[in-house]
Amino acid sequence: MLRDRDSMLRKLHELRSEHRDLDTVIERLVSEPTDQLHLQRLKKRKLLLKDEISWIESRLIPDNIA
């Protein structure tokens, strides 16, 4: 269980880092003329990362409501 938690925390860190990097790239690309398809793909990847981050966080944080 501890190994799973450690690996999930590492993965979470990697995903958050990639999400931040994408955010920076997207902000820069939005401010200048660019390939809209490329920009759309980056935004989609960022949303997928956000979903994966949320999923991992939900596994790491116990549900106290139940």
Short mmCIF file of C-alpha atoms in Angstrom, two decimals:
data_model
loop_
_atom_site.label_atom_id
_atom_site.label_comp_id
_atom_site.label_asym_id
_atom_site.label_seq_id
_atom_site.Cartn_x
_atom_site.Cartn_y
_atom_site.Cartn_z
CA MET A 1 0.00 0.00 0.00
CA LEU A 2 2.82 2.41 0.89
CA ARG A 3 4.56 1.75 -2.42
CA ASP A 4 1.34 2.48 -4.28
CA ARG A 5 0.95 5.72 -2.37
CA ASP A 6 4.55 6.72 -3.08
CA SER A 7 4.20 5.97 -6.77
CA MET A 8 0.92 7.89 -6.91
CA LEU A 9 2.56 10.87 -5.21
CA ARG A 10 5.43 10.78 -7.71
CA LYS A 11 3.00 10.57 -10.60
CA LEU A 12 0.96 13.42 -9.14
CA HIS A 13 4.08 15.57 -8.93
CA GLU A 14 4.97 14.79 -12.56
CA LEU A 15 1.46 15.58 -13.77
CA ARG A 16 1.31 18.86 -11.87
CA SER A 17 4.65 19.87 -13.31
CA GLU A 18 3.55 19.08 -16.86
CA HIS A 19 0.27 20.92 -16.25
CA ARG A 20 2.16 24.05 -15.12
CA ASP A 21 4.48 23.83 -18.11
CA LEU A 22 1.55 23.53 -20.49
CA ASP A 23 -0.14 26.49 -18.83
CA THR A 24 2.94 28.61 -19.49
CA VAL A 25 3.19 27.49 -23.11
CA ILE A 26 -0.52 28.07 -23.75
CA GLU A 27 -0.41 31.57 -22.24
CA ARG A 28 2.50 32.48 -24.49
CA LEU A 29 0.88 31.02 -27.61
CA VAL A 30 -2.45 32.75 -26.98
CA SER A 31 -0.75 36.14 -26.96
CA GLU A 32 0.75 35.70 -30.42
CA PRO A 33 -0.45 34.39 -33.78
CA THR A 34 -0.10 30.64 -33.77
CA ASP A 35 -1.44 27.39 -35.14
CA GLN A 36 -4.91 27.09 -33.61
CA LEU A 37 -5.00 23.32 -34.00
CA HIS A 38 -1.76 22.99 -32.05
CA LEU A 39 -3.11 25.31 -29.36
CA GLN A 40 -6.33 23.31 -29.16
CA ARG A 41 -4.37 20.07 -28.70
CA LEU A 42 -2.31 21.61 -25.91
CA LYS A 43 -5.45 22.77 -24.15
CA LYS A 44 -6.99 19.32 -24.49
CA ARG A 45 -3.86 17.72 -23.05
CA LYS A 46 -3.96 20.18 -20.15
CA LEU A 47 -7.58 19.22 -19.40
CA LEU A 48 -6.70 15.53 -19.50
CA LEU A 49 -3.87 16.16 -17.06
CA LYS A 50 -6.23 18.01 -14.76
CA ASP A 51 -8.63 15.05 -14.81
CA GLU A 52 -5.83 12.62 -14.06
CA ILE A 53 -4.55 14.84 -11.23
CA SER A 54 -8.04 14.96 -9.73
CA TRP A 55 -8.39 11.19 -10.00
CA ILE A 56 -5.09 10.57 -8.21
CA GLU A 57 -5.90 13.14 -5.53
CA SER A 58 -9.24 11.46 -4.90
CA ARG A 59 -7.42 8.14 -4.37
CA LEU A 60 -4.91 9.69 -1.98
CA ILE A 61 -7.39 11.62 0.15
CA PRO A 62 -9.79 9.42 2.14
CA ASP A 63 -13.50 10.08 1.78
CA ASN A 64 -14.53 11.20 5.29
CA ILE A 65 -18.12 11.98 4.30
CA ALA A 66 -19.03 8.31 3.93
#
